[in-house]
Each structure stands twice: as structure tokens, then as C-alpha cells.
Amino acid sequence: MSIHKLQVEAIQQGTVIDHIPAGNGLKIINRLQLLNSDVRLTVGLNLPSGEMGCKDLIKVDQWRFTQDEAAELALFAPNATINVINDYKVVDKFRMSQPEELNGLFDCPNHNCITHNEPVDTKFYVRNSGADMKLRCHYCERSFSSALFG
Amino acid sequence: MLSSSAPVFSGKHLVSVSDLTADSIQRVIDIAIQLKSSPRPTLLQNKVIASCFFEASTRTRLSFETAVQRLGGSLIGFADAGNTSMGKKGETLSDSIQMISRYADAIIMRHPQEGAARLASEISSVPVINGGDGANQHPTQTLLDLFTIYEARGSLEGVKVAFVGDLKYGRTVHSLAQALALFGAKYYFVAPDALAMPDYIQEELLEAGVQFECVDNLEDVIPLVDILYMTRVQKERFDPTEYMHIASKYVLTAAMLKNAPEHLKVLHPLPRVDEIDVSVDKTPHAFYFQQAENGVYARQALLALTLCPNLDKQLLTSREGGQA
Ligand SMILES: [Zn+2]
């Protein structure tokens, strides 16, 4: 048994987000709390990880992620792994993959973007730009660093 | 030849320069050339065009509305939403467009917010032509610039352009630089550091394989280029002494054009303030008033292509007729 498993409690039902690049765990926690303020989380930050050196890990109690929910979080943790847990067992396991589009999740950082005044969902196209990820607004056509959305 | 290709504009929106391709640009230019030499005063007969200026812009509106009238179309609309019940009653843009698209055959719109035209295009049942959405796009300005460069040179391929003045905030310059990238252009950027071409545009141009150079001195590039594209440096962006210093470096006079290639043309999206001295007006290089005139032809061409699915065929016939 590896060390980190001793540091966080096992969950009966929910989702374990593993292999989050160290430092990005907090962004995911923020996002999860925005989506559900009552969500119960067990968090490990800067845990030792063979392949990554250091990683963050989050256990989300009672909430089994769908692929779509995971795709949204991929913005903050590309390549993290999702383990869906039922009755203490992993029933589904997949890698987060970078979504091509993000719909209705974030407000546009451009204050003069029409999406702030109209009954319409925001829509961003996701693009890699070196180590950074960029989101381009479908409406105002501006590009923003994904850091702005953290 | 024209009739064999698929329709590009017919029934479609034009929101952004990124909606254009080298082929579709060439198509607009071809039609604009034809409309300039042989007017078609009944082409849009029985068509009602809505000209919706949610923000006032007299030049753009006059140019569009002239284009509609020259083709025999009729107009409905407003020049400034602030003075209409549209603006005052607080209706959403979405609802306004829902309604207007049920009255008109096409909508020309200008709006102070970025993304307004894209949103309208998703709601409207008829083509939306973007006449400017905030600081974002103004694609018909780009089409008229391209038409004018084509007219001046006979081709867009490999054109050498110096962009001068405010390259940071000027959406006109950004869009034109992006569009000409489709034709293997070469650019010189002449701007104060504070108004340099933004990094994201430079990155895009690099990705598109465009050659460009940033140059300090306007006079150095004059012998090298086909087109001198001047823009206005806005006073508001600087303190007064700084403005005097900066503006004087980016003012074009007739004397500076003594080493210009004979075919060099000076363009400017207008209105100018003092960045082009009136002495330039009398030189054979001045082309900015023709450029403004060409706006009417470029907009006619776009409207005609958008609203007349058979236009390609008609034009092909008239071309054959002309040659016979
Ligand atoms: Zn936006």
C-alpha cells in the first residue's frame, strides 16, 4: 500500500480525482464548491507520486462524475485520472481529456462581451498554447489564458 | 467558371473576417469590380434590408445604405438605438433580432458590444451582416480594403504593406493583416512601442507563415512597399506632450513620398485627423477617397452575393455576352 492512501480516508461512494498536477488541486476544489456548496471533499496536496514527483488528490464523497463533468475540470488538470467509486470499489476509471469546447460554465472575462447582457450561454473554444491553455470566446472572439478562469 | 463553384455567401451571415477564405474574398472582389463598371440598379428590387445601428456610425451607415439603394433595395431601420423605443424600452438584442428578421430579407447591424453580431446570426432567420461589433470585427471594412488594394495593384498575391500609427487598438489593421495573410503578403509595422501590433496577432501571423518586420522610421519603408496603410493615433491614449512627439513621427507629408515607388498607394480608413497632411491629397499616391468610395461597391457586392443565389450564373452570362 502506498503512503498517500494512508493519508486520505477511503470513500464508499463518489469520485477520486488522482494525478492532479501539484498546485492545481485548489482550483478544482474552488470549482467543485461553486457547483455544489455542500460537497464533502477529502483533499491531499503535494503528495509524493512516482511519475509526477508531487501531485494533488481529491476525493469527492457521494458524487459520481460523468465524463462531461470531468471534461470541465480537465481545464485545471489535464491528464488527471478519474476513479468512480461504488461500494468502495472502482467501477469506472478514465483519464481527463481536454475538452474542445466549454459551454455555459464561465462568464466571459471581457466585460463588454454581449453574453453579459443577453439570455445566452457562454461558449469557449479550448486551445493549447505552449504549457498554457487558452480559451477563445465564441462571441467576442477574444482569447484568454485558462489561469483567468481559475 | 464562377457558376461551377458552390455558393459561398448566398443566404449566409458575415460576422467575422475568420468567416472569409481566399476564394470568398476573390469572389467579392470580382463582383465589386463588375458592379463598379456596370451598375445593377434593380438587383435587389423587392428586397427589404434592415439597417440596424444600435450605436451611431454615420460613415458606415451611409456607405451601407447607399449600397442598398444603388441595387434598388429598400431600407428599414434606425440610425442610433438610443433614440428609438428599441433602446429605451430595454428589449434584449435577441428579441429585437427575432422580430426584425421576420420583417426583412437581411440585417445589417452595428452594435457597441463585442459578439453582438455573432449572437444575432444565431437568432436571425435571415442573413446578418456585421457592420461592427464593439472593438471586435468589422469585416466589410476589410473587404473594401482588400478590394481597394486589388484595384490599385491588380492582385493581392505577395503585396507589401506598411501599417502605420495605432496598430494596437486598430481592429481595421488587425483584420486586414489577418485577411492578407491568405495571399502571402509581407508587412512592415511602423508604430510607437505603446501602440505596437499586439503579441497575439503577431503569433497568429507567424503561424500563418507571414513575413513581417517592425520598423522605427516611416521614411525607411516608403521605397519598399506597395501600400502605405495609415491609421489615426488617438490623442486620448497619451498625455499631451507625449502625443505631440509621437504623432509627429507618424505623419505623412507629400515630401516624404519623393522616394516612393510610382505605384505606391496611400490608404486610410478615415476619418483622418493630421496623420496624412493635405499636401498628400494632390499626389498620385493618395487613394483614401477612392477607398471610401469602394466601400459602397464592396458592400454592394456582398449584399448581392448574399441575397441573389443566381448571381454567379447571371454574371457569367453577362460576361460571355460582353466578350461576344
Ligand atoms: Zn466573450
XYZ file of C-alpha atoms and ligand atoms in Angstrom:
475
model
C 0.000 0.000 0.000
C 1.423 3.392 -0.971
C 1.847 6.190 1.508
C -0.808 8.544 0.177
C -3.569 6.020 0.586
C -2.927 6.113 4.294
C -3.354 9.880 4.324
C -6.881 10.075 2.998
C -9.907 8.121 4.025
C -11.483 5.647 1.650
C -14.897 6.629 0.370
C -17.850 4.349 -0.017
C -19.314 6.135 -2.983
C -18.120 9.031 -5.137
C -15.159 10.046 -7.254
C -11.420 10.147 -6.713
C -9.557 12.664 -8.848
C -5.969 11.498 -8.907
C -2.726 12.711 -10.526
C -3.670 16.376 -10.405
C -0.565 18.492 -11.065
C 0.530 19.793 -7.637
C -0.883 23.271 -7.079
C -3.977 22.791 -9.233
C -5.955 20.913 -6.596
C -7.159 24.154 -5.027
C -8.597 25.374 -8.330
C -10.591 22.182 -8.672
C -11.825 22.499 -5.102
C -12.986 26.049 -5.815
C -14.820 24.897 -8.883
C -16.459 21.942 -7.135
C -17.630 24.160 -4.298
C -19.134 26.574 -6.806
C -21.030 23.736 -8.433
C -22.197 22.320 -5.095
C -21.561 24.228 -1.893
C -22.384 21.196 0.280
C -19.937 18.866 -1.439
C -17.866 16.818 1.014
C -14.228 16.656 -0.012
C -11.143 14.913 1.287
C -8.041 16.568 -0.057
C -4.388 15.671 -0.335
C -1.949 18.292 -1.545
C 1.681 17.794 -2.554
C 1.523 14.050 -2.130
C 4.541 12.104 -3.325
C 3.967 10.496 -6.700
C 6.427 8.307 -8.522
C 5.780 9.552 -12.029
C 4.917 13.170 -11.232
C 7.151 13.952 -8.263
C 4.312 15.698 -6.467
C 0.595 15.599 -7.055
C -2.708 16.664 -5.582
C -5.572 14.266 -4.979
C -9.239 14.935 -4.213
C -11.904 12.543 -3.015
C -15.428 13.660 -3.698
C -17.958 11.935 -1.491
C -21.353 10.818 -2.854
C -20.874 12.362 -6.296
C -20.067 10.052 -9.166
C -18.683 12.115 -12.046
C -19.863 11.756 -15.590
C -17.429 12.159 -18.486
C -18.864 15.637 -19.124
C -18.366 16.782 -15.561
C -14.827 15.509 -15.696
C -14.152 17.234 -19.014
C -14.929 20.590 -17.481
C -12.354 20.094 -14.736
C -9.777 18.999 -17.267
C -9.128 22.676 -17.845
C -7.354 22.735 -14.463
C -5.885 19.287 -14.507
C -5.197 17.911 -17.943
C -4.306 14.217 -17.689
C -5.597 13.715 -14.150
C -7.331 10.391 -13.658
C -10.892 9.922 -12.523
C -11.856 6.893 -10.455
C -15.561 6.462 -9.948
C -16.228 4.567 -6.739
C -19.216 2.488 -5.787
C -19.247 0.364 -2.630
C -15.519 1.065 -2.053
C -14.685 -0.343 -5.485
C -13.543 1.452 -8.601
C -16.370 0.919 -11.077
C -15.131 3.257 -13.776
C -11.746 4.766 -14.462
C -10.859 7.297 -17.115
C -8.358 9.952 -17.879
C -9.487 13.539 -18.005
C -9.199 14.794 -21.509
C -9.037 18.369 -22.592
C -12.466 19.424 -23.836
C -12.751 21.134 -27.224
C -15.484 23.450 -26.034
C -16.804 24.672 -22.718
C -20.439 25.672 -22.730
C -22.225 27.744 -20.123
C -19.587 27.210 -17.420
C -17.827 30.526 -17.030
C -18.632 34.174 -17.544
C -16.611 35.841 -20.283
C -13.768 37.902 -18.750
C -14.438 40.611 -21.354
C -16.918 42.911 -19.623
C -18.123 44.331 -22.922
C -18.988 40.875 -24.280
C -22.625 40.577 -25.370
C -23.033 37.386 -23.295
C -23.265 39.508 -20.129
C -26.487 41.174 -21.284
C -28.328 38.519 -23.207
C -30.053 35.256 -22.346
C -27.354 33.086 -23.889
C -24.857 30.528 -22.582
C -21.198 31.414 -22.909
C -19.133 29.216 -25.185
C -15.346 28.930 -25.292
C -13.052 27.015 -27.615
C -10.103 25.402 -25.866
C -6.683 25.637 -27.460
C -3.219 24.661 -26.291
C -0.668 27.407 -26.291
C 2.633 26.023 -25.072
C 2.224 24.936 -21.467
C -0.797 27.181 -21.072
C -4.319 26.566 -22.237
C -6.242 29.323 -23.965
C -9.978 29.797 -24.140
C -11.417 31.744 -27.040
C -14.871 33.243 -26.628
C -17.194 32.179 -29.431
C -18.955 35.568 -29.261
C -16.432 38.354 -28.637
C -13.609 36.262 -30.230
C -11.109 37.215 -27.536
C -8.642 34.668 -26.203
C -7.948 34.310 -22.505
C -5.426 32.330 -20.551
C -7.098 29.490 -18.648
C -5.496 30.942 -15.500
C -8.131 33.694 -15.655
C -10.831 31.130 -15.063
C -9.226 29.551 -12.006
C -16.162 29.378 -64.083
C -17.956 31.235 -61.338
C -21.175 29.281 -61.790
C -19.490 25.924 -61.210
C -18.406 26.679 -57.653
C -20.681 26.272 -54.648
C -22.382 29.381 -53.306
C -20.276 30.997 -50.611
C -22.354 33.905 -49.404
C -25.869 33.150 -50.568
C -28.165 33.071 -47.527
C -25.205 33.203 -45.125
C -24.095 35.587 -42.415
C -20.893 37.589 -42.453
C -19.826 38.194 -38.862
C -16.060 37.931 -38.791
C -13.033 38.050 -41.045
C -12.403 34.483 -39.900
C -15.542 33.532 -41.879
C -13.710 34.500 -45.094
C -11.413 32.449 -47.306
C -9.119 33.495 -50.157
C -11.765 32.236 -52.608
C -14.670 34.030 -50.999
C -12.670 37.276 -50.839
C -11.825 36.962 -54.517
C -15.494 36.413 -55.279
C -16.488 39.649 -53.548
C -13.738 41.496 -55.415
C -14.859 40.085 -58.780
C -18.437 41.187 -58.199
C -17.366 44.579 -56.829
C -15.318 45.225 -59.979
C -18.295 44.344 -62.154
C -20.733 46.466 -60.173
C -18.348 49.397 -60.308
C -18.138 49.286 -64.108
C -21.719 48.228 -64.799
C -24.283 49.185 -62.157
C -27.200 46.823 -61.462
C -29.892 49.189 -60.184
C -32.611 46.524 -59.937
C -30.695 43.606 -58.472
C -32.278 43.944 -55.012
C -35.669 45.085 -56.256
C -38.387 43.787 -53.895
C -35.842 43.160 -51.128
C -36.176 44.882 -47.790
C -32.927 45.371 -45.896
C -32.902 46.296 -42.216
C -30.145 48.731 -41.305
C -29.901 48.476 -37.525
C -27.419 50.803 -35.856
C -27.611 50.074 -32.142
C -24.702 52.511 -31.967
C -24.341 55.505 -34.257
C -21.762 55.290 -37.048
C -22.644 57.727 -39.765
C -19.960 56.762 -42.285
C -20.594 53.050 -42.152
C -24.343 53.565 -42.252
C -24.229 55.916 -45.242
C -21.984 53.520 -47.127
C -24.222 50.501 -46.477
C -27.426 52.383 -47.200
C -26.008 53.784 -50.447
C -25.065 50.243 -51.442
C -28.626 49.010 -50.826
C -30.167 51.923 -52.742
C -27.760 51.559 -55.685
C -29.010 47.996 -56.089
C -32.663 49.021 -55.890
C -33.368 47.548 -52.447
C -35.492 49.269 -49.818
C -34.407 50.097 -46.301
C -35.944 49.979 -42.865
C -34.085 50.584 -39.627
C -32.652 53.086 -37.229
C -29.502 55.183 -37.001
C -28.993 55.061 -33.251
C -30.883 52.737 -30.916
C -30.596 55.270 -28.097
C -33.151 57.450 -29.857
C -35.643 54.683 -30.555
C -38.088 52.764 -28.422
C -35.808 49.789 -29.171
C -33.129 51.158 -26.873
C -35.390 52.899 -24.405
C -37.723 50.024 -23.609
C -34.866 47.762 -22.624
C -35.670 44.954 -25.045
C -32.884 42.389 -25.383
C -30.915 42.269 -28.605
C -32.121 38.690 -29.019
C -35.766 39.785 -29.057
C -35.085 42.733 -31.373
C -33.386 40.445 -33.873
C -36.157 37.829 -33.608
C -38.611 40.497 -34.645
C -36.579 42.303 -37.302
C -35.599 39.056 -39.015
C -39.311 38.429 -39.573
C -39.651 41.733 -41.423
C -36.537 41.985 -43.558
C -34.604 39.892 -46.092
C -31.268 40.708 -44.478
C -29.991 42.616 -41.455
C -27.057 44.993 -41.451
C -26.142 45.732 -37.862
C -23.742 47.710 -35.773
C -23.611 47.290 -32.005
C -21.407 48.663 -29.216
C -20.763 45.247 -27.657
C -18.388 42.561 -28.862
C -20.099 39.371 -30.008
C -23.447 41.056 -30.768
C -23.381 40.138 -34.449
C -22.460 36.502 -33.759
C -25.332 36.238 -31.316
C -27.718 37.890 -33.783
C -26.630 35.468 -36.505
C -27.652 32.565 -34.277
C -31.103 34.032 -33.741
C -31.914 35.577 -37.105
C -33.702 33.608 -39.811
C -32.196 35.915 -42.472
C -28.526 36.778 -43.200
C -26.814 39.111 -40.712
C -24.019 41.348 -41.973
C -21.788 42.715 -39.237
C -21.172 46.447 -39.588
C -19.024 46.486 -36.447
C -19.419 44.861 -33.015
C -17.615 46.896 -30.368
C -13.860 46.524 -30.676
C -14.182 43.108 -32.285
C -14.948 42.822 -36.007
C -15.857 44.998 -38.962
C -15.493 42.603 -41.877
C -16.878 44.846 -44.631
C -14.142 47.395 -43.851
C -11.685 44.591 -44.542
C -13.457 43.659 -47.777
C -13.335 47.229 -49.027
C -9.645 47.487 -48.089
C -8.928 44.265 -49.965
C -10.913 45.413 -52.994
C -9.024 48.709 -52.991
C -5.624 47.028 -52.776
C -6.651 44.683 -55.574
C -7.775 47.621 -57.689
C -4.528 49.502 -57.038
C -2.302 46.542 -57.855
C -4.303 44.098 -59.966
C -3.669 41.328 -57.432
C -3.423 40.598 -53.726
C -0.676 37.985 -54.051
C 2.557 38.922 -52.323
C 1.526 42.507 -51.630
C 3.917 44.504 -49.426
C 2.115 46.673 -46.906
C 3.343 49.110 -44.266
C 0.871 49.586 -41.431
C 1.451 52.913 -39.711
C 0.211 54.501 -36.472
C -2.020 52.802 -33.936
C -1.557 49.099 -34.515
C -2.607 48.100 -31.018
C -6.223 49.196 -30.857
C -6.979 49.392 -34.568
C -9.239 46.459 -35.366
C -9.161 47.562 -39.027
C -5.452 46.887 -39.154
C -5.724 43.554 -37.332
C -8.427 42.252 -39.644
C -6.679 43.399 -42.803
C -3.377 41.855 -41.684
C -5.179 38.568 -40.953
C -7.016 38.558 -44.275
C -3.993 39.456 -46.422
C -2.112 36.613 -44.738
C -4.191 34.350 -47.010
C -2.377 35.848 -50.006
C 1.287 35.613 -48.954
C 1.651 39.263 -48.050
C 4.655 40.916 -46.419
C 4.232 43.543 -43.705
C 6.147 46.380 -42.103
C 4.767 47.630 -38.796
C 5.551 51.271 -38.047
C 4.218 52.218 -34.617
C 5.279 53.648 -31.264
C 6.042 50.952 -28.664
C 2.876 51.804 -26.759
C 0.790 51.123 -29.875
C 2.653 48.139 -31.327
C 0.878 45.260 -33.064
C -0.370 43.003 -30.227
C 1.510 39.781 -29.500
C -1.465 37.547 -30.237
C -1.782 38.960 -33.762
C 1.972 38.599 -34.313
C 1.755 34.971 -33.128
C -1.124 34.310 -35.495
C 0.776 35.837 -38.399
C 3.840 33.728 -37.595
C 1.658 30.619 -37.549
C 0.227 31.639 -40.912
C 3.777 31.980 -42.275
C 3.560 35.735 -42.885
C 6.802 37.698 -43.038
C 6.771 40.904 -41.068
C 9.163 43.428 -39.581
C 8.754 46.166 -37.007
C 10.339 49.354 -38.284
C 11.042 52.628 -36.475
C 11.169 55.149 -39.247
C 8.283 55.676 -41.628
C 10.500 57.109 -44.388
C 12.669 53.979 -44.426
C 9.813 51.741 -45.560
C 8.254 54.035 -48.167
C 10.563 52.859 -51.007
C 9.850 49.204 -50.106
C 6.084 48.895 -50.155
C 3.081 48.795 -52.467
C 0.590 50.046 -49.890
C 1.013 52.530 -47.059
C -1.870 51.906 -44.672
C -2.127 54.913 -42.351
C -4.197 54.971 -39.145
C -5.118 57.585 -36.621
C -3.208 57.823 -33.336
C -5.840 58.792 -30.800
C -4.981 61.730 -28.575
C -6.813 60.215 -25.625
C -4.234 57.455 -25.337
C -1.358 59.794 -24.418
C -0.595 62.834 -22.317
C -0.421 65.994 -24.473
C 3.386 66.376 -24.778
C 3.859 62.697 -25.425
C 1.137 62.846 -28.059
C 2.822 65.757 -29.876
C 6.080 63.857 -30.008
C 4.565 60.550 -31.081
C 2.049 61.920 -33.550
C 4.672 63.990 -35.376
C 6.688 60.830 -36.081
C 3.754 59.173 -37.788
C 2.543 61.978 -40.003
C 2.832 61.509 -43.755
C 3.645 64.506 -45.975
C 3.999 64.789 -49.739
C 7.746 65.445 -49.356
C 8.217 62.053 -47.669
C 6.811 60.342 -50.755
C 9.584 61.533 -53.099
C 11.258 58.098 -52.946
C 8.029 56.168 -53.200
C 7.593 53.605 -55.969
C 5.383 55.035 -58.684
C 2.573 52.560 -57.989
C 2.529 53.078 -54.184
C -0.917 53.929 -52.838
C -1.742 55.510 -49.501
C -4.828 54.124 -47.743
C -6.595 55.259 -44.584
C -9.883 54.015 -43.090
C -10.913 57.667 -42.462
C -11.632 59.954 -40.763
C -8.091 61.311 -40.707
C -7.014 63.969 -38.268
C -3.478 65.097 -39.083
C -1.660 61.857 -39.823
C -1.934 62.499 -43.567
C -1.019 66.063 -44.455
C -3.344 67.593 -47.052
C -0.301 68.006 -49.341
C -0.536 64.243 -49.939
C -4.043 64.604 -51.398
C -2.666 66.079 -54.642
C -0.079 63.344 -55.202
C -0.889 60.344 -57.410
C -0.352 58.182 -54.318
C -3.440 59.396 -52.461
C -6.079 56.679 -52.663
C -8.102 57.062 -49.461
C -11.108 58.755 -51.005
C -11.311 56.075 -53.707
C -11.055 53.608 -50.833
C -14.116 55.154 -49.160
C -15.975 55.074 -52.471
C -15.013 51.434 -52.908
C -16.758 50.694 -49.625
C -20.039 51.169 -51.420
C -19.040 48.707 -54.193
C -17.654 46.124 -51.792
C -20.861 46.299 -49.725
C -22.970 46.097 -52.874
C -21.051 43.001 -53.891
C -21.550 41.361 -50.523
C -25.264 42.200 -50.410
C -25.748 40.983 -53.964
C -23.957 37.688 -53.315
C -25.829 37.182 -50.057
C -29.292 37.860 -51.478
C -29.121 36.667 -55.086
C -28.415 32.920 -55.296
C -28.374 33.116 -59.089
C -25.926 35.960 -59.244
C -22.971 33.820 -60.300
C -24.892 32.486 -63.249
C -26.211 35.876 -64.266
C -22.766 37.351 -64.146
C -21.300 34.513 -66.116
C -23.906 35.102 -68.810
C -23.267 38.810 -68.888
C -19.518 38.189 -69.109
C -19.970 35.881 -72.081
C -22.274 38.458 -73.602
C -19.627 41.093 -73.100
C -16.945 39.025 -74.791
C -19.086 38.084 -77.813
Zn -16.802 36.976 -24.814
